[in-house]
mmCIF file of C-alpha atoms in Angstrom:
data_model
loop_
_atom_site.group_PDB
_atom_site.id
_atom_site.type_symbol
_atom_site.label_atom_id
_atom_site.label_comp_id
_atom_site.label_asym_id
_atom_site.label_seq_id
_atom_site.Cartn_x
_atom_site.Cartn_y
_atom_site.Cartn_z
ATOM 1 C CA UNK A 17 -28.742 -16.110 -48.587
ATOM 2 C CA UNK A 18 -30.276 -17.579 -45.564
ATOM 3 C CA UNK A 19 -33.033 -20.092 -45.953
ATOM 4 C CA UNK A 20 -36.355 -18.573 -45.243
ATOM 5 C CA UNK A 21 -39.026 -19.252 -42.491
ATOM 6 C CA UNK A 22 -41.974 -21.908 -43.261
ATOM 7 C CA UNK A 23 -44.557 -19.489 -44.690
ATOM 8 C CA UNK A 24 -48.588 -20.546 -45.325
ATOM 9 C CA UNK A 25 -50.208 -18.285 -47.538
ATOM 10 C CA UNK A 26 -53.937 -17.984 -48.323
ATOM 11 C CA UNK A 27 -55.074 -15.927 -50.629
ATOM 12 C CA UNK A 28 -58.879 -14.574 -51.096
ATOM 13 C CA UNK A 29 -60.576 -13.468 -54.360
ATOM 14 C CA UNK A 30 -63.977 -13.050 -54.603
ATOM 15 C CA UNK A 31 -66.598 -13.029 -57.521
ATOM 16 C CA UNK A 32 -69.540 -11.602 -55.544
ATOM 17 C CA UNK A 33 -69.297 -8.644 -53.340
ATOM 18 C CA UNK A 34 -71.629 -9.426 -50.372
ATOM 19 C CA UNK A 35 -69.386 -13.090 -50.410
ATOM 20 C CA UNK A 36 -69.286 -15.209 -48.456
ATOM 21 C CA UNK A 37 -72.902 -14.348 -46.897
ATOM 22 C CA UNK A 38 -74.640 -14.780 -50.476
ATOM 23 C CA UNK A 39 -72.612 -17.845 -50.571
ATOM 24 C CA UNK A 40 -74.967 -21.220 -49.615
ATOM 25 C CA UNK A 41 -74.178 -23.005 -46.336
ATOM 26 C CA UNK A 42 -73.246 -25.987 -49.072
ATOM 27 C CA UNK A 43 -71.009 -24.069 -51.226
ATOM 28 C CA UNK A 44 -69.077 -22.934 -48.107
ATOM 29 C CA UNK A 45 -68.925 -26.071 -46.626
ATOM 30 C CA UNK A 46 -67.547 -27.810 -50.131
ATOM 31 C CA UNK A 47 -64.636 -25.107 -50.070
ATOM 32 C CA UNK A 48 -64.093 -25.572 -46.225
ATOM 33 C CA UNK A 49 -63.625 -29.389 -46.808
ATOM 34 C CA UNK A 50 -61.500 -29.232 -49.842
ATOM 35 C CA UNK A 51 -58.995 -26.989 -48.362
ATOM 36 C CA UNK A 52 -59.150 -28.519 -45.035
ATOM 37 C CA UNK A 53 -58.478 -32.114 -46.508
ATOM 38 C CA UNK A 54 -55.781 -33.775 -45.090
ATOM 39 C CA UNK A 55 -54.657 -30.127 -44.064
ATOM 40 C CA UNK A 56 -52.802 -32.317 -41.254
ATOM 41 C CA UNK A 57 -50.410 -33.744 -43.659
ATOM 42 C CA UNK A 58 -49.852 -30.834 -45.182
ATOM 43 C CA UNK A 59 -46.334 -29.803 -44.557
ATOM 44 C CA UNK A 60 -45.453 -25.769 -45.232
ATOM 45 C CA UNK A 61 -44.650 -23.987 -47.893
ATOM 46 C CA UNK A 62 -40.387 -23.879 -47.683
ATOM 47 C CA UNK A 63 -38.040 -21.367 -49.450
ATOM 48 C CA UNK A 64 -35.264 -22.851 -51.157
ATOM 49 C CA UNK A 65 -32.324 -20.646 -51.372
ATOM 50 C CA UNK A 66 -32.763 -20.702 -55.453
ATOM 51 C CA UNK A 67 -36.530 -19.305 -55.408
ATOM 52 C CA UNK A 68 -35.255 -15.927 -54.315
ATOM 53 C CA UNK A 69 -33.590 -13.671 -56.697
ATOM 54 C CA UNK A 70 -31.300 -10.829 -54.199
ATOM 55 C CA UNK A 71 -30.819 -8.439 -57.183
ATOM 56 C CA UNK A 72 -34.717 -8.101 -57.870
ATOM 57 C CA UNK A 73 -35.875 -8.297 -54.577
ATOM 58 C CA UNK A 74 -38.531 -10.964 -55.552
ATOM 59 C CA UNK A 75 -38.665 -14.508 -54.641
ATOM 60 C CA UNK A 76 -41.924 -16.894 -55.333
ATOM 61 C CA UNK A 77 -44.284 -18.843 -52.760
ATOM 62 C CA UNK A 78 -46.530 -21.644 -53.269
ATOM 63 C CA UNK A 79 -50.371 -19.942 -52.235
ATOM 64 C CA UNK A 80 -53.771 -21.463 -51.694
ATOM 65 C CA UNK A 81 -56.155 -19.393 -54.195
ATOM 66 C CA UNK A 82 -60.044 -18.983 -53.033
ATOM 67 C CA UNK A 83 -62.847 -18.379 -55.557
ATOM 68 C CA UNK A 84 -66.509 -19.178 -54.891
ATOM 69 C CA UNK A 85 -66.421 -22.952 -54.108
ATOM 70 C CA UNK A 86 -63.114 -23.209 -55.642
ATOM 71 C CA UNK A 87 -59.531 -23.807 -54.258
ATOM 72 C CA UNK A 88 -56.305 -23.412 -56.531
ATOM 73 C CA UNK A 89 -52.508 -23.955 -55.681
ATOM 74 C CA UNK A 90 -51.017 -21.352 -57.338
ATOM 75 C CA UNK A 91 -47.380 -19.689 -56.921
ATOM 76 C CA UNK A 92 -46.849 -16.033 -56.286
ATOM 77 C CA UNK A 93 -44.036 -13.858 -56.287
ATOM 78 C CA UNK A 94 -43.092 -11.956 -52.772
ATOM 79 C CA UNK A 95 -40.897 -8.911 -51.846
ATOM 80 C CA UNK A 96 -37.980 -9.844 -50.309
ATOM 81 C CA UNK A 97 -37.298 -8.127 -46.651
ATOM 82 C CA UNK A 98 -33.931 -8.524 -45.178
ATOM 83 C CA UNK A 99 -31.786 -6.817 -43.230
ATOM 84 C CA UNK A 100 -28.685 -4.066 -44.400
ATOM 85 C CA UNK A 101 -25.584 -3.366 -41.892
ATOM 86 C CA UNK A 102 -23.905 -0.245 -42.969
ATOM 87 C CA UNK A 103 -20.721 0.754 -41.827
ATOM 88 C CA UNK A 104 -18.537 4.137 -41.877
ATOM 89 C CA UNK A 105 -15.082 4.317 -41.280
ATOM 90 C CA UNK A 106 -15.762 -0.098 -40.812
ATOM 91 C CA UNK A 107 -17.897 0.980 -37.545
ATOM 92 C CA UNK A 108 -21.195 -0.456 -37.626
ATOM 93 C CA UNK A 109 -23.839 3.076 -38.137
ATOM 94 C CA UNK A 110 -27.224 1.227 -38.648
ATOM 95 C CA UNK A 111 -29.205 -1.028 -39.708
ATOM 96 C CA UNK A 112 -32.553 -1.233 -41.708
ATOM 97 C CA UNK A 113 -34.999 -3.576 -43.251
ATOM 98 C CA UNK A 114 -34.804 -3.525 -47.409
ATOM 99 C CA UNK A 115 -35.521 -4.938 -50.180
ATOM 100 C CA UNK A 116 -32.238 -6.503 -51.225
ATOM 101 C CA UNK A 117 -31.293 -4.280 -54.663
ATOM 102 C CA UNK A 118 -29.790 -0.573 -54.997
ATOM 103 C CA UNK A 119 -28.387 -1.164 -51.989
ATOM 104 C CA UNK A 120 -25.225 1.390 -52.875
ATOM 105 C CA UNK A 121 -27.641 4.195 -53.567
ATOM 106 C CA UNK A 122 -29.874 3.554 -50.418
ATOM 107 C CA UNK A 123 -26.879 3.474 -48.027
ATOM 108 C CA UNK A 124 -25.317 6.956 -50.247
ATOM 109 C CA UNK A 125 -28.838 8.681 -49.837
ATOM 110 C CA UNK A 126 -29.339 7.300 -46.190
ATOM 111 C CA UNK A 127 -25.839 8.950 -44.970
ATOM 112 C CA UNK A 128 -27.022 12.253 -47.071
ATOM 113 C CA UNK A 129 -30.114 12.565 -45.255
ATOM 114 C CA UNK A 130 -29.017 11.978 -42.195
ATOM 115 C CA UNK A 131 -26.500 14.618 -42.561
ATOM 116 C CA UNK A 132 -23.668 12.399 -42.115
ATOM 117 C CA UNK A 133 -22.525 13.851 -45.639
ATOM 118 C CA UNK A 134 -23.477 16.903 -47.553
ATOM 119 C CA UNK A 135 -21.915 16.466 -50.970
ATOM 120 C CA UNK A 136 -19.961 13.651 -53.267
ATOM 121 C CA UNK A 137 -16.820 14.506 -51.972
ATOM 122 C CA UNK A 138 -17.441 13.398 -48.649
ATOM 123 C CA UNK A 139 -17.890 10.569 -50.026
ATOM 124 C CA UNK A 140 -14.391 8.843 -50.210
ATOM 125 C CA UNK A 141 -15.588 5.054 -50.998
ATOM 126 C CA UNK A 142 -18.513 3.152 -50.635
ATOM 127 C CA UNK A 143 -19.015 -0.774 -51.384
ATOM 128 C CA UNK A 144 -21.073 -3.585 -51.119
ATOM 129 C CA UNK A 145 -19.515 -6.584 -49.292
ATOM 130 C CA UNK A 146 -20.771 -9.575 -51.491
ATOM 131 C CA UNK A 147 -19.525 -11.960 -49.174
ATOM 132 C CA UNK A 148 -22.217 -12.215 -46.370
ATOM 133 C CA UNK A 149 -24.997 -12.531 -48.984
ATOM 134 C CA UNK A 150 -23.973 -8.984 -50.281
ATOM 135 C CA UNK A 151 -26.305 -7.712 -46.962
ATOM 136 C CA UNK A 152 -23.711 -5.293 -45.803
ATOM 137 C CA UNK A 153 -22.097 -1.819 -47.215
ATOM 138 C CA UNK A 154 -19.317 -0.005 -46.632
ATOM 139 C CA UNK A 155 -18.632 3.421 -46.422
ATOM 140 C CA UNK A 156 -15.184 5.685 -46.007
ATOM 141 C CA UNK A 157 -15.454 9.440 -45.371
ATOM 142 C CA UNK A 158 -12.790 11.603 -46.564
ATOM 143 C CA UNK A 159 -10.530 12.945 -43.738
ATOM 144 C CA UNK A 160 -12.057 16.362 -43.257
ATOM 145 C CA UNK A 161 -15.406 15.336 -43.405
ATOM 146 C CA UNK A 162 -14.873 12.826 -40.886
ATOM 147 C CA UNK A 163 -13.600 15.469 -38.675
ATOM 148 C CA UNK A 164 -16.846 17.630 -38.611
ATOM 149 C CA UNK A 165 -18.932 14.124 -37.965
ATOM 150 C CA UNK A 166 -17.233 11.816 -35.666
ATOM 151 C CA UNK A 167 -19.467 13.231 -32.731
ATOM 152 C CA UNK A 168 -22.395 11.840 -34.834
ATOM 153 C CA UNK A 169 -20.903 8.753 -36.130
ATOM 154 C CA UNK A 170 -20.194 7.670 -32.229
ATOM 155 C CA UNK A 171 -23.902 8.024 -31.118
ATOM 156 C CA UNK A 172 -25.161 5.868 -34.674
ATOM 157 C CA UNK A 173 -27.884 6.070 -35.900
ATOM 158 C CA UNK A 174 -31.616 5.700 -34.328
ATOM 159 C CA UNK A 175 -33.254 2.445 -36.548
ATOM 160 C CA UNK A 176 -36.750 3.717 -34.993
ATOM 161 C CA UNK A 177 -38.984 5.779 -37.417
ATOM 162 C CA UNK A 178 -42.529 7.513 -37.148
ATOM 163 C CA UNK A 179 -43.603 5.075 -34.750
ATOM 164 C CA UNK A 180 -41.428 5.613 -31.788
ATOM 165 C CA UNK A 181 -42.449 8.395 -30.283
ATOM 166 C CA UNK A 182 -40.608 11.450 -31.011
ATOM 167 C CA UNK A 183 -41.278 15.351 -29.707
ATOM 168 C CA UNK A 184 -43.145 17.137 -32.700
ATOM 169 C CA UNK A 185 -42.058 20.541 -32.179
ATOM 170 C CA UNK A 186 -38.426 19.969 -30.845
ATOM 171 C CA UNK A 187 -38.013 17.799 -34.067
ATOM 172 C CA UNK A 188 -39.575 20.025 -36.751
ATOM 173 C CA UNK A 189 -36.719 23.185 -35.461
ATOM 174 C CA UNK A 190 -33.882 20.363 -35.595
ATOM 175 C CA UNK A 191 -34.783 19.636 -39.099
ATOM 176 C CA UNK A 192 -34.969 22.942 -40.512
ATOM 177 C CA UNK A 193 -32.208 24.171 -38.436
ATOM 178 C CA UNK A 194 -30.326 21.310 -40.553
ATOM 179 C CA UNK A 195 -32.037 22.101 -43.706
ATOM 180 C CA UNK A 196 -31.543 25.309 -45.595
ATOM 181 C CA UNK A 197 -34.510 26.894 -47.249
ATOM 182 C CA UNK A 198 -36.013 25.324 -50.729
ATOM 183 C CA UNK A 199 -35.506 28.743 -52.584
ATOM 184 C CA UNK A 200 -35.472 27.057 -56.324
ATOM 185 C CA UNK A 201 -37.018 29.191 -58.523
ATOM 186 C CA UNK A 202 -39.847 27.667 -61.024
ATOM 187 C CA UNK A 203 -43.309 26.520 -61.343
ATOM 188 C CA UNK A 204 -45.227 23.505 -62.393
ATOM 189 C CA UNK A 205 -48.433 22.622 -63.649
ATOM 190 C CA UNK A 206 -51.046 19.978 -62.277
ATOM 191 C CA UNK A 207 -50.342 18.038 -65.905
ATOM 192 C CA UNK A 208 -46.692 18.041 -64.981
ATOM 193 C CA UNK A 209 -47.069 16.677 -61.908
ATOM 194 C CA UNK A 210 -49.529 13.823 -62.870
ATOM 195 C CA UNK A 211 -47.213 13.245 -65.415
ATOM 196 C CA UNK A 212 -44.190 12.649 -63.163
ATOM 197 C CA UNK A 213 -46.719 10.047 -60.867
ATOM 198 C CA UNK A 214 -47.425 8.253 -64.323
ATOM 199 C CA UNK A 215 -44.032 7.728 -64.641
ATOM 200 C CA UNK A 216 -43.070 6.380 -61.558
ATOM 201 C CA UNK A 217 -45.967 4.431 -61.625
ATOM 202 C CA UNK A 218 -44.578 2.689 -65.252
ATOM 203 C CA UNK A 219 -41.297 2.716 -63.884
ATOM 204 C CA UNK A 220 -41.904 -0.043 -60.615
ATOM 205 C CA UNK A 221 -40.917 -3.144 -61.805
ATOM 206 C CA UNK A 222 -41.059 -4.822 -58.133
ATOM 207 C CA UNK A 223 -44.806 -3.516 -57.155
ATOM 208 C CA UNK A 224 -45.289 -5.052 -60.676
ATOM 209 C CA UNK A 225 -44.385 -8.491 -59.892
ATOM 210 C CA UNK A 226 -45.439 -8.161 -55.927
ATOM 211 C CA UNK A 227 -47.926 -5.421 -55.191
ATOM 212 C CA UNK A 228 -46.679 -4.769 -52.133
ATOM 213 C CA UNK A 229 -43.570 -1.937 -52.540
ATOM 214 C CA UNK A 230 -43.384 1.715 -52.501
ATOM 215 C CA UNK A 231 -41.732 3.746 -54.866
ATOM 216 C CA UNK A 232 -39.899 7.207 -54.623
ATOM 217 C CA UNK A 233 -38.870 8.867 -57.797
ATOM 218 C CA UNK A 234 -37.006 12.491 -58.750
ATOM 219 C CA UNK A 235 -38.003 14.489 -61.829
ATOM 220 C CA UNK A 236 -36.239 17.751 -63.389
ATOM 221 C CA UNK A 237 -38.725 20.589 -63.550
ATOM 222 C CA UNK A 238 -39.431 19.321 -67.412
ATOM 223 C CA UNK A 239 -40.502 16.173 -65.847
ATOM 224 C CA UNK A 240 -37.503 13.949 -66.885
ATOM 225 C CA UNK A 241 -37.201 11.329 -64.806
ATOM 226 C CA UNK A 242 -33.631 11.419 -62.975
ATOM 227 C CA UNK A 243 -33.982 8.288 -60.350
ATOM 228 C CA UNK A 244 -36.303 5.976 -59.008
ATOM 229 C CA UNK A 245 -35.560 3.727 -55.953
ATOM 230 C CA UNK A 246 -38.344 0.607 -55.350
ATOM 231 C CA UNK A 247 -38.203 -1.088 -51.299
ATOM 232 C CA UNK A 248 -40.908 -2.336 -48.992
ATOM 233 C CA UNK A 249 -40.072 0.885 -46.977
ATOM 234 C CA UNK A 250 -40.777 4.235 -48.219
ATOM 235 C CA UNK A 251 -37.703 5.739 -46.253
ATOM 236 C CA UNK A 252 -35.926 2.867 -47.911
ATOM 237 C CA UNK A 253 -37.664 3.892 -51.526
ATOM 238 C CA UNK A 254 -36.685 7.672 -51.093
ATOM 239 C CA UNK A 255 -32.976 6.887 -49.645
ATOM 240 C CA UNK A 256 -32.677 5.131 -52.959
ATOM 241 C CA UNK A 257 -33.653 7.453 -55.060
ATOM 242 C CA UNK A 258 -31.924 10.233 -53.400
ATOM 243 C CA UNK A 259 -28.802 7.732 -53.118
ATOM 244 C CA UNK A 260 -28.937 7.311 -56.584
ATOM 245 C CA UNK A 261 -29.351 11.117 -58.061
ATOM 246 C CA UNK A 262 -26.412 12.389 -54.989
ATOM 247 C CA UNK A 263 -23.768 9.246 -56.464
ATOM 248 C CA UNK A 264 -24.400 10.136 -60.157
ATOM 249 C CA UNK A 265 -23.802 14.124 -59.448
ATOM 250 C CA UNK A 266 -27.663 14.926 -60.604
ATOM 251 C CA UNK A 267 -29.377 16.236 -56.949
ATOM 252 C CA UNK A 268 -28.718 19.995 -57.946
ATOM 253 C CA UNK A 269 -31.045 19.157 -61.509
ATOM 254 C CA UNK A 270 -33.854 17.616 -58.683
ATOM 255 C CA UNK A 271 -36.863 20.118 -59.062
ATOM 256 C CA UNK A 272 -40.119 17.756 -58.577
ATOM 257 C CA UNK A 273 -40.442 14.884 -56.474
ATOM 258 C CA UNK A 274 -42.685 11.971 -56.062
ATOM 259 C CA UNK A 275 -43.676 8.736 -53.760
ATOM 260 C CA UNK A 276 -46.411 6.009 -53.755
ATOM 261 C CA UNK A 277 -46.975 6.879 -49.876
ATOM 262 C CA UNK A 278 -48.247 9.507 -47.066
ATOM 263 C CA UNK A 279 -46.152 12.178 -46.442
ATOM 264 C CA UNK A 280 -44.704 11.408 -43.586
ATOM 265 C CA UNK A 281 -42.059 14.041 -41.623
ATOM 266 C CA UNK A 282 -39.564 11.525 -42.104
ATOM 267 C CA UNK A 283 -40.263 11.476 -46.055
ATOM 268 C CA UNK A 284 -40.292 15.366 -46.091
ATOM 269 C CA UNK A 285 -37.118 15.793 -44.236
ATOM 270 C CA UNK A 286 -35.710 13.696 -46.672
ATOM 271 C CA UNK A 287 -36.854 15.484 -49.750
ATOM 272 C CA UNK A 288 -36.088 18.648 -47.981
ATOM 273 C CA UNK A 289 -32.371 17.747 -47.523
ATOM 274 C CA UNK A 290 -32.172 16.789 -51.276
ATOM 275 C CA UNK A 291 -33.826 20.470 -51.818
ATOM 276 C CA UNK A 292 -36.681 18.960 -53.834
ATOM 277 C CA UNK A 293 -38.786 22.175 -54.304
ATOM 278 C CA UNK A 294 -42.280 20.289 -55.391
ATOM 279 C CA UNK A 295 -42.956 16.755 -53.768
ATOM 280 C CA UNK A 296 -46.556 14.760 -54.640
ATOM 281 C CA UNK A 297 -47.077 11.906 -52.305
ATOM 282 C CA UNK A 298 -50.595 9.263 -52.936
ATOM 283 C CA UNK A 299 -51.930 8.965 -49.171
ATOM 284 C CA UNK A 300 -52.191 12.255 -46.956
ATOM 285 C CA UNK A 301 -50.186 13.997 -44.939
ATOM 286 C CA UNK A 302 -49.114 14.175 -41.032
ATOM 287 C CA UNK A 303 -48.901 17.459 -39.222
ATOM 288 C CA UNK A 304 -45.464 17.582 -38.611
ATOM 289 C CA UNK A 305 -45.260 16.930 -42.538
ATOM 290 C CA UNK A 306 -46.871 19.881 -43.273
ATOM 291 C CA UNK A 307 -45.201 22.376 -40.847
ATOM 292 C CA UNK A 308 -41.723 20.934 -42.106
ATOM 293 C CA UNK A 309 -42.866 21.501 -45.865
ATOM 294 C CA UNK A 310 -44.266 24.975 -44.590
ATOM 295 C CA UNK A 311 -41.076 25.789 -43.010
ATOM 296 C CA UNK A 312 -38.550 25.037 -45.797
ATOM 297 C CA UNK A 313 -40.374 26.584 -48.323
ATOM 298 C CA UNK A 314 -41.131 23.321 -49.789
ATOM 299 C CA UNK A 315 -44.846 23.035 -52.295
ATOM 300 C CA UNK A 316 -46.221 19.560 -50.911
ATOM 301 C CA UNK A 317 -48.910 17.870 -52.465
ATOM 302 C CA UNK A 318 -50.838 14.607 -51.098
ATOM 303 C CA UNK A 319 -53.984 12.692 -52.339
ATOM 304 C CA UNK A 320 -52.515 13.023 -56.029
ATOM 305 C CA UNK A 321 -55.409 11.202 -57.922
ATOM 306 C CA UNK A 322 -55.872 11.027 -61.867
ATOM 307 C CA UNK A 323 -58.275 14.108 -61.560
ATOM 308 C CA UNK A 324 -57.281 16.093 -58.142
ATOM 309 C CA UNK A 325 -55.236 16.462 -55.155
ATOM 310 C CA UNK A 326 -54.535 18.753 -52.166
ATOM 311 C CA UNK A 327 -51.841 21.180 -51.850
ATOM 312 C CA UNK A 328 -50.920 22.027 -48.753
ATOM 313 C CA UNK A 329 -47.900 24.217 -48.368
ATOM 314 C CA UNK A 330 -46.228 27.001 -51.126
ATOM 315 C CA UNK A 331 -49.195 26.379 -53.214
ATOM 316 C CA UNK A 332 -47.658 29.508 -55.702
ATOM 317 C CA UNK A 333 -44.890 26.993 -57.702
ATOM 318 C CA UNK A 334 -48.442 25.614 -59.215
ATOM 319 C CA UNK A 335 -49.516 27.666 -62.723
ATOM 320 C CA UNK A 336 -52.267 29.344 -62.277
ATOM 321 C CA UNK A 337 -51.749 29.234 -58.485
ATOM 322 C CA UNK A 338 -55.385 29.612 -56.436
ATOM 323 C CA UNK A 339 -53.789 31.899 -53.794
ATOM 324 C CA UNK A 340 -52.083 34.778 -54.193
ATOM 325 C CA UNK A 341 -48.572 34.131 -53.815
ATOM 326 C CA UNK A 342 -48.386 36.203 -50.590
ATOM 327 C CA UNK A 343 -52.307 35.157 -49.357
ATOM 328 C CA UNK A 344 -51.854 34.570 -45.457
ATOM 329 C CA UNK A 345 -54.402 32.299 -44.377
ATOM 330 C CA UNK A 346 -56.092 34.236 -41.417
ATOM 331 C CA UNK A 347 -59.544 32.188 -40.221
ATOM 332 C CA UNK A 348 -59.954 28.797 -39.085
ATOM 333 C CA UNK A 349 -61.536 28.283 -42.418
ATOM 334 C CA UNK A 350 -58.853 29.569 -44.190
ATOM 335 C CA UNK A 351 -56.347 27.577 -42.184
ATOM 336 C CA UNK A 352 -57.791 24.716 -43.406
ATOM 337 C CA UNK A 353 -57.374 25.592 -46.830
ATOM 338 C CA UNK A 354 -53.769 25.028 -46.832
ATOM 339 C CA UNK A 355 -55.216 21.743 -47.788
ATOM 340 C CA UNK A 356 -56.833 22.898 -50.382
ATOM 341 C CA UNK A 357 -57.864 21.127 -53.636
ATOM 342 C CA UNK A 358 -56.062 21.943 -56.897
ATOM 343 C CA UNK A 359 -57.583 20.393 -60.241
ATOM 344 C CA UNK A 360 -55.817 18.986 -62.851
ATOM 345 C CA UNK A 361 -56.223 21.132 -65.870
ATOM 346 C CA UNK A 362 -56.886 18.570 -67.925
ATOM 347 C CA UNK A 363 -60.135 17.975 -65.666
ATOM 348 C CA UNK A 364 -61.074 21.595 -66.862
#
């Protein structure tokens, strides 16, 4: 592993909510010399190659820790980011930022979702070189699928994500053009699906340790858990997870889906391609989310809080649906209540 970049941390914690202006002028200026003491000798905070663990994704960092009038050196533990090369056919494709771990699955469920495969068997090896810090995989197609993709495999693969600028409309017909329709039968309750987000929530061992990952996890429509992917990226977390469920044979069993993020058109396509007929994200969702979800026939839920969230796409998978399963939204008003709330029945 390469050594890491001089890193200065400080960390803030505060006892009173209006700090620092209920905080004296003394009290602020005891803390300001303390930490500033000699701050020219300081030198920074250095990685050694042994305070980083690849397989967990976690390595640890000396911090400064601020309380009122009080300055701590603490250590912390921090996600690891660093980059993945993946090759098909030994051609570089792409490459991403990850956190180091799963890295098999991610590269199996990035290649599904991209459409570079479509099922196991066109899948004819993949490995993990463990050589170059174990930072690169390897992937072989089997003959005939590599026929129908070479076109694709020659132009790589775009590393740029929501950010960059891409045409809305052009990209949502692409997409489902790509993606057939989510026509699972089934439906789920609000329990259920708070259920499935306790789960994943339990299950993230690296936003345990750090605080700072996303998760992605896929649930049979009884709620068992089938795979869980953890990465500072949420593509990352859901190429994992899908990665993970297309390598062990399971995708076809995927019914419910969830991730600790907003529901992004990237994160939708994804879940679309792996036919995930329910998906629950935390934050909201982007327009081009919704008309994707909308357009595959896929029930997408966002906000999902202990009591509530919004559905707002197929909201008839839900027991005890609050539309009709054929209601066509026809005012302004009732446009917006594709994003409607659904309560948990617990809430009652």
């Amino acid at each position: 592993m390469h050594a890491a970049s001089p890193v200065r941390i400080i960390s803030f914690r505060f006892k009173h909510p209006l700090f620092p202006n209920r905080l004296s002028s003394s009290n602020r200026a005891a803390a300001t010399r303390y930490f500033m003491r000699d701050a020219d000798k300081r030198q920074p905070v250095r990685h050694s190659q042994s305070a980083c663990d690849n397989e967990s994704g976690v390595k640890t960092c000396s911090l400064w820790r601020f309380r009122i009038a009080d300055v701590e050196r603490e250590t912390d533990a921090l996600a690891v980011e660093e980059p993945l090369q993946i090759f098909v056919q030994g051609k570089p494709f792409t490459i991403t930022l990850r956190s180091p771990g799963q890295d098999v699955a991610l590269a199996a469920g990035l290649l599904f979702t991209e459409g570079i495969v479509d099922r196991r068997e066109d899948l004819a090896g993949i490995r993990q070189c463990r050589e170059i810090d174990g930072n690169e995989v390897f992937a072989e197609l089997s003959e005939r699928r590599l026929e129908a993709v070479e076109p694709r495999l020659r132009q790589g693969l775009r590393v740029s994500r929501t950010s960059c600028g891409l045409c809305g409309r052009e990209l949502v017909e692409s997409a489902f053009v790509q993606t057939p329709p989510i026509d699972k039968p089934g439906r789920v309750s609000g329990e259920l699906l708070q259920r499935c987000r306790e789960q994943m929530e339990q299950a993230q061992t690296l936003f345990s340790q750090t605080g700072n990952t996303h998760a992605a996890a896929l649930f049979a429509s009884d709620g068992e858990l089938i795979a869980i992917g953890e990465d500072v990226g949420r593509h990352n977390a859901m190429d994992k997870a899908i990665g993970a469920a297309f390598l062990a044979g399971s995708l076809s069993r995927v019914f419910l889906g969830f991730a600790s993020s907003r529901a992004s058109f990237e994160m939708v396509q994804k879940a679309a391609r792996a036919r995930v007929a329910v998906m629950g994200f935390t934050s909201g969702a982007t327009s081009l989310a919704v008309d994707l979800a909308a357009r595959t026939g896929m029930t997408l839920a966002a906000f999902v809080r202990p009591t509530r969230f919004a559905v707002y796409s197929c909201p008839e998978r839900f027991a005890g649906e609050p539309l009709p399963a054929d209601a066509t939204p026809e005012s302004e008003e009732d446009r917006r209540s594709c994003e409607m709330t659904t309560r948990n029945p617990k809430e009652g």
